[in-house]
mmCIF file of C-alpha atoms and ligand atoms in Angstrom:
data_model
loop_
_atom_site.group_PDB
_atom_site.id
_atom_site.type_symbol
_atom_site.label_atom_id
_atom_site.label_comp_id
_atom_site.label_asym_id
_atom_site.label_seq_id
_atom_site.Cartn_x
_atom_site.Cartn_y
_atom_site.Cartn_z
ATOM 1 C CA UNK A 1 -9.045 -131.022 -50.635
ATOM 2 C CA UNK A 2 -8.473 -127.682 -49.133
ATOM 3 C CA UNK A 3 -7.339 -124.737 -51.187
ATOM 4 C CA UNK A 4 -6.187 -121.237 -50.432
ATOM 5 C CA UNK A 5 -9.057 -118.731 -50.739
ATOM 6 C CA UNK A 6 -6.832 -116.096 -52.344
ATOM 7 C CA UNK A 7 -4.605 -117.877 -54.866
ATOM 8 C CA UNK A 8 -6.796 -121.049 -55.102
ATOM 9 C CA UNK A 9 -3.675 -123.247 -55.008
ATOM 10 C CA UNK A 10 -4.248 -126.630 -53.294
ATOM 11 C CA UNK A 11 -2.778 -126.954 -49.812
ATOM 12 C CA UNK A 12 -0.754 -130.157 -49.879
ATOM 13 C CA UNK A 13 0.993 -131.957 -47.042
ATOM 14 C CA UNK A 14 4.363 -131.253 -48.689
ATOM 15 C CA UNK A 15 4.620 -127.553 -48.049
ATOM 16 C CA UNK A 16 3.692 -125.412 -45.053
ATOM 17 C CA UNK A 17 4.182 -121.846 -43.895
ATOM 18 C CA UNK A 18 3.401 -119.892 -40.738
ATOM 19 C CA UNK A 19 3.524 -116.356 -39.480
ATOM 20 C CA UNK A 20 3.718 -114.872 -36.006
ATOM 21 C CA UNK A 21 0.251 -114.609 -34.460
ATOM 22 C CA UNK A 22 1.036 -111.257 -32.892
ATOM 23 C CA UNK A 23 3.723 -108.626 -32.820
ATOM 24 C CA UNK A 24 4.085 -105.156 -34.153
ATOM 25 C CA UNK A 25 7.016 -105.668 -36.490
ATOM 26 C CA UNK A 26 5.823 -106.021 -40.051
ATOM 27 C CA UNK A 27 7.555 -105.522 -43.328
ATOM 28 C CA UNK A 28 6.617 -105.368 -46.982
ATOM 29 C CA UNK A 29 5.807 -108.878 -48.185
ATOM 30 C CA UNK A 30 6.570 -109.133 -51.924
ATOM 31 C CA UNK A 31 4.933 -112.561 -52.234
ATOM 32 C CA UNK A 32 1.641 -111.562 -50.603
ATOM 33 C CA UNK A 33 1.676 -108.221 -52.437
ATOM 34 C CA UNK A 34 2.074 -109.907 -55.848
ATOM 35 C CA UNK A 35 -0.919 -112.194 -55.262
ATOM 36 C CA UNK A 36 -3.029 -109.473 -53.660
ATOM 37 C CA UNK A 37 -2.369 -106.869 -56.331
ATOM 38 C CA UNK A 38 -1.410 -104.151 -53.827
ATOM 39 C CA UNK A 39 1.061 -103.732 -51.005
ATOM 40 C CA UNK A 40 0.724 -106.170 -48.106
ATOM 41 C CA UNK A 41 2.726 -106.005 -44.869
ATOM 42 C CA UNK A 42 3.367 -109.289 -43.059
ATOM 43 C CA UNK A 43 4.975 -110.414 -39.847
ATOM 44 C CA UNK A 44 7.881 -112.811 -40.035
ATOM 45 C CA UNK A 45 7.135 -115.986 -41.994
ATOM 46 C CA UNK A 46 8.770 -119.441 -41.936
ATOM 47 C CA UNK A 47 8.302 -122.218 -44.447
ATOM 48 C CA UNK A 48 8.731 -125.943 -44.186
ATOM 49 C CA UNK A 49 8.937 -128.460 -47.017
ATOM 50 C CA UNK A 50 8.556 -132.186 -46.641
ATOM 51 C CA UNK A 51 12.061 -133.730 -46.596
ATOM 52 C CA UNK A 52 12.709 -135.901 -49.671
ATOM 53 C CA UNK A 53 13.349 -138.977 -47.509
ATOM 54 C CA UNK A 54 10.295 -138.451 -45.244
ATOM 55 C CA UNK A 55 8.033 -141.433 -44.552
ATOM 56 C CA UNK A 56 4.489 -141.597 -45.924
ATOM 57 C CA UNK A 57 2.685 -140.156 -42.911
ATOM 58 C CA UNK A 58 5.066 -137.240 -42.449
ATOM 59 C CA UNK A 59 3.717 -134.089 -40.808
ATOM 60 C CA UNK A 60 5.485 -130.954 -39.598
ATOM 61 C CA UNK A 61 7.099 -131.647 -36.192
ATOM 62 C CA UNK A 62 4.923 -130.300 -33.350
ATOM 63 C CA UNK A 63 5.954 -126.817 -32.218
ATOM 64 C CA UNK A 64 8.299 -126.449 -35.216
ATOM 65 C CA UNK A 65 6.853 -123.096 -36.239
ATOM 66 C CA UNK A 66 6.461 -121.832 -32.647
ATOM 67 C CA UNK A 67 10.123 -122.551 -31.963
ATOM 68 C CA UNK A 68 11.235 -120.928 -35.215
ATOM 69 C CA UNK A 69 9.137 -117.813 -34.691
ATOM 70 C CA UNK A 70 9.463 -117.605 -30.921
ATOM 71 C CA UNK A 71 5.792 -117.625 -29.941
ATOM 72 C CA UNK A 72 2.239 -118.397 -31.068
ATOM 73 C CA UNK A 73 1.781 -118.755 -34.841
ATOM 74 C CA UNK A 74 -0.885 -118.766 -37.520
ATOM 75 C CA UNK A 75 -0.726 -120.896 -40.617
ATOM 76 C CA UNK A 76 -0.465 -119.064 -43.937
ATOM 77 C CA UNK A 77 -0.737 -120.279 -47.522
ATOM 78 C CA UNK A 78 2.806 -121.238 -48.616
ATOM 79 C CA UNK A 79 2.110 -119.851 -52.096
ATOM 80 C CA UNK A 80 0.623 -116.413 -51.389
ATOM 81 C CA UNK A 81 0.952 -115.981 -47.581
ATOM 82 C CA UNK A 82 -2.818 -115.550 -47.045
ATOM 83 C CA UNK A 83 -3.531 -116.134 -43.334
ATOM 84 C CA UNK A 84 -5.587 -119.323 -42.932
ATOM 85 C CA UNK A 85 -8.067 -119.872 -40.096
ATOM 86 C CA UNK A 86 -7.578 -122.825 -37.750
ATOM 87 C CA UNK A 87 -8.891 -126.020 -39.275
ATOM 88 C CA UNK A 88 -8.933 -124.634 -42.826
ATOM 89 C CA UNK A 89 -6.954 -127.602 -44.108
ATOM 90 C CA UNK A 90 -9.724 -129.982 -42.989
ATOM 91 C CA UNK A 91 -12.446 -128.248 -44.971
ATOM 92 C CA UNK A 92 -13.440 -129.051 -48.532
ATOM 93 C CA UNK A 93 -13.095 -125.826 -50.447
ATOM 94 C CA UNK A 94 -14.697 -125.141 -53.821
ATOM 95 C CA UNK A 95 -13.243 -122.112 -55.575
ATOM 96 C CA UNK A 96 -15.148 -120.110 -58.158
ATOM 97 C CA UNK A 97 -13.817 -117.191 -60.217
ATOM 98 C CA UNK A 98 -16.078 -114.737 -62.016
ATOM 99 C CA UNK A 99 -15.084 -113.573 -65.480
ATOM 100 C CA UNK A 100 -16.553 -111.312 -68.130
ATOM 101 C CA UNK A 101 -16.259 -107.829 -69.567
ATOM 102 C CA UNK A 102 -17.443 -104.786 -67.629
ATOM 103 C CA UNK A 103 -21.176 -104.569 -66.904
ATOM 104 C CA UNK A 104 -21.959 -108.142 -67.956
ATOM 105 C CA UNK A 105 -23.678 -108.683 -64.602
ATOM 106 C CA UNK A 106 -21.043 -110.425 -62.449
ATOM 107 C CA UNK A 107 -21.481 -108.427 -59.265
ATOM 108 C CA UNK A 108 -25.288 -108.411 -59.386
ATOM 109 C CA UNK A 109 -25.131 -112.156 -60.004
ATOM 110 C CA UNK A 110 -23.044 -112.778 -56.861
ATOM 111 C CA UNK A 111 -25.419 -110.664 -54.772
ATOM 112 C CA UNK A 112 -28.399 -112.722 -55.932
ATOM 113 C CA UNK A 113 -26.569 -116.060 -55.981
ATOM 114 C CA UNK A 114 -25.884 -115.977 -52.246
ATOM 115 C CA UNK A 115 -29.581 -115.407 -51.489
ATOM 116 C CA UNK A 116 -30.502 -118.315 -53.751
ATOM 117 C CA UNK A 117 -27.898 -120.582 -52.164
ATOM 118 C CA UNK A 118 -29.363 -119.703 -48.767
ATOM 119 C CA UNK A 119 -32.849 -120.669 -49.968
ATOM 120 C CA UNK A 120 -31.645 -123.938 -51.455
ATOM 121 C CA UNK A 121 -29.549 -124.760 -48.377
ATOM 122 C CA UNK A 122 -32.588 -124.158 -46.134
ATOM 123 C CA UNK A 123 -34.512 -126.872 -47.922
ATOM 124 C CA UNK A 124 -32.172 -129.501 -46.476
ATOM 125 C CA UNK A 125 -31.117 -127.733 -43.311
ATOM 126 C CA UNK A 126 -27.749 -126.400 -44.491
ATOM 127 C CA UNK A 127 -26.983 -122.904 -43.305
ATOM 128 C CA UNK A 128 -25.206 -120.770 -45.910
ATOM 129 C CA UNK A 129 -23.419 -117.900 -44.213
ATOM 130 C CA UNK A 130 -20.353 -115.684 -44.520
ATOM 131 C CA UNK A 131 -17.367 -117.551 -43.144
ATOM 132 C CA UNK A 132 -15.446 -114.551 -41.820
ATOM 133 C CA UNK A 133 -16.125 -110.963 -40.833
ATOM 134 C CA UNK A 134 -14.410 -109.604 -43.968
ATOM 135 C CA UNK A 135 -16.785 -111.553 -46.197
ATOM 136 C CA UNK A 136 -19.741 -110.496 -44.083
ATOM 137 C CA UNK A 137 -18.834 -106.805 -44.408
ATOM 138 C CA UNK A 138 -17.854 -106.955 -48.096
ATOM 139 C CA UNK A 139 -20.977 -108.858 -49.089
ATOM 140 C CA UNK A 140 -23.219 -106.532 -47.091
ATOM 141 C CA UNK A 141 -21.645 -103.257 -48.183
ATOM 142 C CA UNK A 142 -20.818 -103.961 -51.816
ATOM 143 C CA UNK A 143 -23.365 -106.554 -52.906
ATOM 144 C CA UNK A 144 -26.431 -106.918 -50.704
ATOM 145 C CA UNK A 145 -27.176 -103.394 -49.548
ATOM 146 C CA UNK A 146 -26.767 -101.591 -52.887
ATOM 147 C CA UNK A 147 -28.993 -104.105 -54.615
ATOM 148 C CA UNK A 148 -31.567 -105.137 -52.026
ATOM 149 C CA UNK A 149 -31.862 -102.154 -49.743
ATOM 150 C CA UNK A 150 -31.044 -99.103 -51.768
ATOM 151 C CA UNK A 151 -32.787 -100.881 -54.676
ATOM 152 C CA UNK A 152 -30.346 -99.095 -56.838
ATOM 153 C CA UNK A 153 -27.790 -100.696 -59.041
ATOM 154 C CA UNK A 154 -24.338 -101.646 -57.915
ATOM 155 C CA UNK A 155 -21.421 -99.447 -58.794
ATOM 156 C CA UNK A 156 -18.940 -100.819 -61.280
ATOM 157 C CA UNK A 157 -16.336 -103.003 -59.609
ATOM 158 C CA UNK A 158 -13.176 -100.915 -59.258
ATOM 159 C CA UNK A 159 -10.131 -102.093 -61.202
ATOM 160 C CA UNK A 160 -7.466 -103.635 -59.017
ATOM 161 C CA UNK A 161 -5.150 -100.644 -59.208
ATOM 162 C CA UNK A 162 -7.756 -98.117 -58.031
ATOM 163 C CA UNK A 163 -8.750 -96.884 -54.548
ATOM 164 C CA UNK A 164 -10.765 -99.552 -52.758
ATOM 165 C CA UNK A 165 -10.828 -102.689 -54.855
ATOM 166 C CA UNK A 166 -13.082 -104.834 -52.663
ATOM 167 C CA UNK A 167 -12.723 -107.735 -55.075
ATOM 168 C CA UNK A 168 -9.145 -108.297 -53.949
ATOM 169 C CA UNK A 169 -10.487 -110.104 -50.912
ATOM 170 C CA UNK A 170 -12.131 -113.460 -51.573
ATOM 171 C CA UNK A 171 -15.762 -113.924 -50.581
ATOM 172 C CA UNK A 172 -15.829 -116.990 -48.334
ATOM 173 C CA UNK A 173 -19.096 -118.740 -47.492
ATOM 174 C CA UNK A 174 -19.787 -121.769 -45.355
ATOM 175 C CA UNK A 175 -22.203 -124.249 -46.974
ATOM 176 C CA UNK A 176 -22.588 -126.280 -43.776
ATOM 177 C CA UNK A 177 -21.455 -129.906 -43.576
ATOM 178 C CA UNK A 178 -21.716 -132.479 -46.328
ATOM 179 C CA UNK A 179 -20.480 -136.044 -45.837
ATOM 180 C CA UNK A 180 -19.326 -134.888 -42.388
ATOM 181 C CA UNK A 181 -16.876 -132.440 -43.914
ATOM 182 C CA UNK A 182 -17.146 -128.687 -43.558
ATOM 183 C CA UNK A 183 -17.945 -127.314 -47.012
ATOM 184 C CA UNK A 184 -16.690 -123.918 -48.069
ATOM 185 C CA UNK A 185 -17.457 -121.944 -51.204
ATOM 186 C CA UNK A 186 -15.025 -119.215 -52.206
ATOM 187 C CA UNK A 187 -16.016 -116.715 -54.872
ATOM 188 C CA UNK A 188 -13.629 -114.199 -56.366
ATOM 189 C CA UNK A 189 -15.200 -111.289 -58.180
ATOM 190 C CA UNK A 190 -13.098 -109.380 -60.670
ATOM 191 C CA UNK A 191 -13.253 -105.992 -62.386
ATOM 192 C CA UNK A 192 -14.088 -106.602 -66.061
ATOM 193 C CA UNK A 193 -11.672 -103.819 -66.894
ATOM 194 C CA UNK A 194 -8.790 -105.936 -65.593
ATOM 195 C CA UNK A 195 -9.730 -108.745 -67.986
ATOM 196 C CA UNK A 196 -10.262 -106.440 -70.944
ATOM 197 C CA UNK A 197 -6.539 -105.760 -70.882
ATOM 198 C CA UNK A 198 -4.706 -108.778 -72.415
ATOM 199 C CA UNK A 199 -1.453 -107.611 -70.792
ATOM 200 C CA UNK A 200 -2.837 -108.735 -67.468
ATOM 201 C CA UNK A 201 -2.671 -112.398 -68.551
ATOM 202 C CA UNK A 202 0.554 -112.876 -66.589
ATOM 203 C CA UNK A 203 -0.401 -110.831 -63.532
ATOM 204 C CA UNK A 204 0.136 -112.934 -60.387
ATOM 205 C CA UNK A 205 -2.996 -111.457 -58.801
ATOM 206 C CA UNK A 206 -5.110 -113.003 -61.583
ATOM 207 C CA UNK A 207 -3.496 -116.459 -61.494
ATOM 208 C CA UNK A 208 -6.306 -117.773 -59.287
ATOM 209 C CA UNK A 209 -8.222 -118.446 -62.526
ATOM 210 C CA UNK A 210 -5.789 -121.240 -63.364
ATOM 211 C CA UNK A 211 -6.428 -122.982 -60.047
ATOM 212 C CA UNK A 212 -10.191 -122.406 -59.765
ATOM 213 C CA UNK A 213 -12.655 -125.293 -59.693
ATOM 214 C CA UNK A 214 -15.093 -123.247 -61.720
ATOM 215 C CA UNK A 215 -14.744 -120.169 -63.908
ATOM 216 C CA UNK A 216 -18.070 -118.458 -64.587
ATOM 217 C CA UNK A 217 -17.681 -116.456 -67.788
ATOM 218 C CA UNK A 218 -20.533 -114.031 -68.437
ATOM 219 C CA UNK A 219 -21.672 -112.971 -71.881
ATOM 220 C CA UNK A 220 -24.036 -109.995 -72.088
ATOM 221 C CA UNK A 221 -26.660 -110.279 -74.863
ATOM 222 C CA UNK A 222 -27.263 -106.530 -74.565
ATOM 223 C CA UNK A 223 -23.829 -106.053 -76.148
ATOM 224 C CA UNK A 224 -25.168 -107.576 -79.350
ATOM 225 C CA UNK A 225 -26.444 -104.964 -81.764
ATOM 226 C CA UNK A 226 -29.080 -107.114 -83.465
ATOM 227 C CA UNK A 227 -30.604 -107.746 -80.039
ATOM 228 C CA UNK A 228 -30.548 -104.168 -78.795
ATOM 229 C CA UNK A 229 -31.983 -102.986 -82.109
ATOM 230 C CA UNK A 230 -35.041 -105.143 -81.596
ATOM 231 C CA UNK A 231 -35.262 -104.361 -77.931
ATOM 232 C CA UNK A 232 -35.066 -100.615 -77.958
ATOM 233 C CA UNK A 233 -38.758 -100.073 -77.305
ATOM 234 C CA UNK A 234 -39.075 -102.928 -74.841
ATOM 235 C CA UNK A 235 -36.080 -102.703 -72.599
ATOM 236 C CA UNK A 236 -34.558 -99.512 -71.222
ATOM 237 C CA UNK A 237 -31.124 -98.914 -72.694
ATOM 238 C CA UNK A 238 -28.269 -99.836 -70.410
ATOM 239 C CA UNK A 239 -25.724 -97.102 -70.377
ATOM 240 C CA UNK A 240 -22.797 -98.993 -68.962
ATOM 241 C CA UNK A 241 -21.274 -101.187 -71.597
ATOM 242 C CA UNK A 242 -18.145 -103.237 -71.372
ATOM 243 C CA UNK A 243 -15.443 -104.312 -73.768
ATOM 244 C CA UNK A 244 -15.307 -107.066 -76.357
ATOM 245 C CA UNK A 245 -16.228 -110.436 -74.827
ATOM 246 C CA UNK A 246 -13.810 -112.199 -77.183
ATOM 247 C CA UNK A 247 -10.811 -110.268 -75.824
ATOM 248 C CA UNK A 248 -11.903 -111.062 -72.299
ATOM 249 C CA UNK A 249 -12.369 -114.742 -73.055
ATOM 250 C CA UNK A 250 -8.955 -114.853 -74.726
ATOM 251 C CA UNK A 251 -7.329 -113.210 -71.699
ATOM 252 C CA UNK A 252 -9.102 -115.591 -69.327
ATOM 253 C CA UNK A 253 -8.181 -118.687 -71.350
ATOM 254 C CA UNK A 254 -4.623 -117.336 -71.500
ATOM 255 C CA UNK A 255 -4.452 -116.996 -67.701
ATOM 256 C CA UNK A 256 -5.955 -120.464 -67.237
ATOM 257 C CA UNK A 257 -3.280 -121.896 -69.514
ATOM 258 C CA UNK A 258 -2.886 -125.551 -68.620
ATOM 259 C CA UNK A 259 -5.170 -125.304 -65.581
ATOM 260 C CA UNK A 260 -8.333 -127.417 -65.721
ATOM 261 C CA UNK A 261 -11.246 -125.519 -64.151
ATOM 262 C CA UNK A 262 -14.782 -126.250 -65.233
ATOM 263 C CA UNK A 263 -15.732 -123.408 -67.524
ATOM 264 C CA UNK A 264 -19.335 -122.185 -67.396
ATOM 265 C CA UNK A 265 -20.213 -119.865 -70.268
ATOM 266 C CA UNK A 266 -23.210 -117.912 -69.081
ATOM 267 C CA UNK A 267 -25.630 -115.902 -71.140
ATOM 268 C CA UNK A 268 -26.473 -113.237 -68.561
ATOM 269 C CA UNK A 269 -29.456 -110.823 -68.395
ATOM 270 C CA UNK A 270 -31.561 -113.556 -69.960
ATOM 271 C CA UNK A 271 -34.698 -111.552 -69.131
ATOM 272 C CA UNK A 272 -33.714 -109.234 -71.979
ATOM 273 C CA UNK A 273 -33.804 -112.096 -74.488
ATOM 274 C CA UNK A 274 -37.058 -113.328 -72.957
ATOM 275 C CA UNK A 275 -38.637 -109.984 -73.666
ATOM 276 C CA UNK A 276 -37.944 -110.555 -77.371
ATOM 277 C CA UNK A 277 -40.959 -112.873 -77.257
ATOM 278 C CA UNK A 278 -43.105 -109.826 -77.720
ATOM 279 C CA UNK A 279 -41.359 -108.589 -80.857
ATOM 280 C CA UNK A 280 -44.016 -109.702 -83.296
ATOM 281 C CA UNK A 281 -43.008 -111.603 -86.367
ATOM 282 C CA UNK A 282 -39.298 -111.723 -85.586
ATOM 283 C CA UNK A 283 -37.436 -115.019 -85.529
ATOM 284 C CA UNK A 284 -36.240 -114.174 -81.994
ATOM 285 C CA UNK A 285 -39.857 -114.066 -80.901
ATOM 286 C CA UNK A 286 -40.385 -117.562 -82.362
ATOM 287 C CA UNK A 287 -37.260 -118.960 -80.694
ATOM 288 C CA UNK A 288 -37.870 -117.423 -77.304
ATOM 289 C CA UNK A 289 -41.560 -118.432 -77.211
ATOM 290 C CA UNK A 290 -40.814 -122.170 -77.362
ATOM 291 C CA UNK A 291 -42.457 -123.572 -74.204
ATOM 292 C CA UNK A 292 -40.649 -126.891 -74.629
ATOM 293 C CA UNK A 293 -37.194 -125.353 -74.436
ATOM 294 C CA UNK A 294 -35.077 -125.962 -71.343
ATOM 295 C CA UNK A 295 -34.466 -122.217 -71.208
ATOM 296 C CA UNK A 296 -38.187 -121.690 -70.618
ATOM 297 C CA UNK A 297 -38.146 -123.416 -67.216
ATOM 298 C CA UNK A 298 -36.135 -123.158 -64.018
ATOM 299 C CA UNK A 299 -35.164 -126.213 -61.943
ATOM 300 C CA UNK A 300 -32.340 -124.559 -60.090
ATOM 301 C CA UNK A 301 -34.068 -124.186 -56.707
ATOM 302 C CA UNK A 302 -35.281 -127.817 -56.578
ATOM 303 C CA UNK A 303 -33.737 -129.498 -53.583
ATOM 304 C CA UNK A 304 -32.950 -132.567 -55.682
ATOM 305 C CA UNK A 305 -29.504 -133.307 -57.121
ATOM 306 C CA UNK A 306 -28.304 -131.026 -59.870
ATOM 307 C CA UNK A 307 -30.349 -132.131 -62.909
ATOM 308 C CA UNK A 308 -27.691 -133.178 -65.327
ATOM 309 C CA UNK A 309 -30.082 -134.036 -68.177
ATOM 310 C CA UNK A 310 -31.689 -130.609 -67.976
ATOM 311 C CA UNK A 311 -28.192 -129.100 -67.850
ATOM 312 C CA UNK A 312 -27.192 -130.889 -71.037
ATOM 313 C CA UNK A 313 -30.313 -129.778 -72.891
ATOM 314 C CA UNK A 314 -29.774 -126.198 -71.794
ATOM 315 C CA UNK A 315 -26.135 -126.485 -72.824
ATOM 316 C CA UNK A 316 -27.127 -127.296 -76.416
ATOM 317 C CA UNK A 317 -29.816 -124.622 -76.543
ATOM 318 C CA UNK A 318 -27.558 -121.864 -75.236
ATOM 319 C CA UNK A 319 -24.792 -122.858 -77.649
ATOM 320 C CA UNK A 320 -27.288 -122.363 -80.480
ATOM 321 C CA UNK A 321 -28.486 -119.053 -79.043
ATOM 322 C CA UNK A 322 -24.887 -117.809 -78.850
ATOM 323 C CA UNK A 323 -24.363 -118.676 -82.500
ATOM 324 C CA UNK A 324 -27.474 -116.705 -83.298
ATOM 325 C CA UNK A 325 -25.970 -113.852 -81.275
ATOM 326 C CA UNK A 326 -22.947 -113.835 -83.605
ATOM 327 C CA UNK A 327 -20.795 -115.319 -80.887
ATOM 328 C CA UNK A 328 -19.638 -118.311 -82.937
ATOM 329 C CA UNK A 329 -15.968 -117.295 -82.648
ATOM 330 C CA UNK A 330 -16.344 -117.384 -78.871
ATOM 331 C CA UNK A 331 -17.871 -120.861 -78.936
ATOM 332 C CA UNK A 332 -15.028 -121.946 -81.216
ATOM 333 C CA UNK A 333 -12.350 -120.628 -78.891
ATOM 334 C CA UNK A 334 -13.902 -122.682 -76.093
ATOM 335 C CA UNK A 335 -14.049 -125.775 -78.322
ATOM 336 C CA UNK A 336 -10.600 -125.322 -79.818
ATOM 337 C CA UNK A 337 -8.391 -123.418 -77.367
ATOM 338 C CA UNK A 338 -4.788 -122.664 -78.277
ATOM 339 C CA UNK A 339 -3.623 -125.188 -75.681
ATOM 340 C CA UNK A 340 -5.284 -127.932 -77.764
ATOM 341 C CA UNK A 341 -7.078 -129.170 -74.644
ATOM 342 C CA UNK A 342 -10.651 -127.914 -74.267
ATOM 343 C CA UNK A 343 -11.720 -127.295 -70.669
ATOM 344 C CA UNK A 344 -14.675 -129.218 -69.268
ATOM 345 C CA UNK A 345 -17.389 -126.742 -70.216
ATOM 346 C CA UNK A 346 -21.100 -126.130 -70.138
ATOM 347 C CA UNK A 347 -23.339 -123.296 -71.333
ATOM 348 C CA UNK A 348 -25.951 -121.631 -69.131
ATOM 349 C CA UNK A 349 -28.548 -118.861 -69.219
ATOM 350 C CA UNK A 350 -29.271 -116.765 -66.139
ATOM 351 C CA UNK A 351 -31.140 -113.660 -65.149
ATOM 352 C CA UNK A 352 -30.196 -112.332 -61.734
ATOM 353 C CA UNK A 353 -32.778 -109.540 -61.728
ATOM 354 C CA UNK A 354 -35.575 -111.178 -63.712
ATOM 355 C CA UNK A 355 -36.472 -107.873 -65.371
ATOM 356 C CA UNK A 356 -34.516 -105.024 -66.827
ATOM 357 C CA UNK A 357 -33.792 -102.151 -64.490
ATOM 358 C CA UNK A 358 -35.266 -98.789 -65.439
ATOM 359 C CA UNK A 359 -32.433 -96.286 -65.620
ATOM 360 C CA UNK A 360 -30.538 -96.663 -62.377
ATOM 361 C CA UNK A 361 -33.380 -98.234 -60.434
ATOM 362 C CA UNK A 362 -34.591 -101.787 -60.208
ATOM 363 C CA UNK A 363 -37.810 -102.717 -61.935
ATOM 364 C CA UNK A 364 -40.916 -102.208 -59.783
ATOM 365 C CA UNK A 365 -41.563 -105.952 -59.617
ATOM 366 C CA UNK A 366 -38.340 -106.402 -57.672
ATOM 367 C CA UNK A 367 -35.880 -109.227 -58.087
ATOM 368 C CA UNK A 368 -37.104 -112.466 -59.652
ATOM 369 C CA UNK A 369 -34.011 -114.536 -60.412
ATOM 370 C CA UNK A 370 -34.025 -117.129 -63.162
ATOM 371 C CA UNK A 371 -31.708 -120.205 -63.232
ATOM 372 C CA UNK A 372 -29.081 -118.417 -61.147
ATOM 373 C CA UNK A 373 -27.978 -121.490 -59.240
ATOM 374 C CA UNK A 374 -27.360 -123.738 -62.240
ATOM 375 C CA UNK A 375 -23.701 -122.888 -62.937
ATOM 376 C CA UNK A 376 -22.684 -123.168 -59.280
ATOM 377 C CA UNK A 377 -24.681 -126.362 -58.762
ATOM 378 C CA UNK A 378 -22.902 -127.836 -61.787
ATOM 379 C CA UNK A 379 -19.482 -126.944 -60.352
ATOM 380 C CA UNK A 380 -20.452 -128.249 -56.890
ATOM 381 C CA UNK A 381 -21.837 -131.465 -58.418
ATOM 382 C CA UNK A 382 -18.559 -132.175 -60.226
ATOM 383 C CA UNK A 383 -16.971 -132.130 -56.748
ATOM 384 C CA UNK A 384 -19.813 -134.149 -55.169
ATOM 385 C CA UNK A 385 -20.826 -131.267 -52.917
ATOM 386 C CA UNK A 386 -24.578 -130.786 -52.350
ATOM 387 C CA UNK A 387 -25.081 -133.730 -54.650
ATOM 388 C CA UNK A 388 -26.379 -137.242 -54.169
ATOM 389 C CA UNK A 389 -24.889 -140.158 -56.053
HETATM 390 N N1 GDP B 1 -31.740 -106.884 -67.561
HETATM 391 C C1 GDP B 1 -30.830 -107.239 -66.669
HETATM 392 N N2 GDP B 1 -29.848 -106.385 -66.359
HETATM 393 C C2 GDP B 1 -28.922 -106.771 -65.470
HETATM 394 C C3 GDP B 1 -28.942 -108.053 -64.843
HETATM 395 N N3 GDP B 1 -27.876 -108.153 -64.023
HETATM 396 C C4 GDP B 1 -27.201 -106.988 -64.129
HETATM 397 N N4 GDP B 1 -27.838 -106.153 -64.993
HETATM 398 C C5 GDP B 1 -27.432 -104.794 -65.394
HETATM 399 O O1 GDP B 1 -26.061 -104.791 -65.715
HETATM 400 C C6 GDP B 1 -25.392 -103.734 -65.032
HETATM 401 C C7 GDP B 1 -24.014 -104.198 -64.620
HETATM 402 O O2 GDP B 1 -24.084 -105.197 -63.654
HETATM 403 P P1 GDP B 1 -22.838 -105.550 -62.734
HETATM 404 O O3 GDP B 1 -23.211 -106.758 -61.930
HETATM 405 O O4 GDP B 1 -22.359 -104.354 -62.012
HETATM 406 O O5 GDP B 1 -21.780 -105.962 -63.858
HETATM 407 P P2 GDP B 1 -20.248 -106.323 -63.675
HETATM 408 O O6 GDP B 1 -19.491 -105.119 -64.123
HETATM 409 O O7 GDP B 1 -20.057 -107.472 -64.605
HETATM 410 O O8 GDP B 1 -20.012 -106.679 -62.245
HETATM 411 C C8 GDP B 1 -26.266 -103.428 -63.836
HETATM 412 O O9 GDP B 1 -26.169 -102.081 -63.507
HETATM 413 C C9 GDP B 1 -27.640 -103.768 -64.314
HETATM 414 O O10 GDP B 1 -28.211 -102.641 -64.930
HETATM 415 C C10 GDP B 1 -30.035 -108.938 -65.173
HETATM 416 O O11 GDP B 1 -30.150 -110.065 -64.684
HETATM 417 N N5 GDP B 1 -30.933 -108.463 -66.087
HETATM 418 MG MG1 MG B 2 -18.574 -105.928 -60.943
HETATM 419 ZN ZN1 ZN B 3 -2.610 -118.697 -51.437
#
């Protein structure tokens, strides 16, 4: 089914909306502004709901919108007024929302993820590319260039109320065709700061979490004191630290409410834990040196179906690691949410960079991602995209 790339609400055949395709008269649009998180001006909009007595195959009468608006029209999302491209309703859209405190690695992860999706797609001839010019420019300017070209480290994602919050626009990528249907992946990045504030739980511009197909929640092991204490000689200290992951998880679960996204809980910057192997005599060194562990290998770029068995093993291992990282309360709030209905969930470990950056620069060995595709392949597999039965 198709979904809106901004609010992630499913586009049904019961409710439609259009706007004028051209014209200079615009006015403040309170609906679009609420979902965008900043002021949006729109041209005139008309809506149409399916009449209660309509027959099964009902569709909007041809030219209905053109007649109402007096000229050419463009379809918009009836929930948030996002302008949809022609044919959007025929595509299968998978919507992913990033979550996590500040500096847990969300933005770096997206930058690397797209490259990995491109590599995986190539292995069966699927071209992964930005779907629109906004995505192309946002990905290039805020993700790819800062990481791959300047070899520096990305700036913190601005909170939604500040100057140029590029994360307000969804990142839309085409995954090519699968089962003869155009496949689209939408990713919405978020500023950790916005999730560290529990008062934002009701903000309309964060409600996309409730309608997402996948929520990728990142947990940063470098926030855990017992880890950083052991690491201080091995891994350069990271100066940017975010808020309490438990608050963020609570806010995110609060926003999701009765929604049913797949929840991926991701241990990010896994390279940092891997470097604990060299802390002699510590129990972390024993745990992390286990060659038989699922977290010691990476299947994510194999052009076979998502390996569910491997995913389940990793799930158990990462759950144990999180308990060892004093994150038991977090695991409990996933298992026993206040709604009484746990979300479909799975635990993952990823390293986008492969090695810790030194100060503000990437490590000399460059970017060597580890298991970055797993969470997205899991979400895609649950929707039978890029997956063989
Ligand atoms: N060691 C390590 N550090 C990482 C990794 N990914 C991100 N980082 C560090 O974490 C910082 C914050 O990353 P960023 O993606 O901006 O976090 P965000 O605030 O969650 O979007 C970066 O400046 C990097 O120093 C990783 O895979 N390994
Ligand atoms: Mg960010
Ligand atoms: Zn919408």
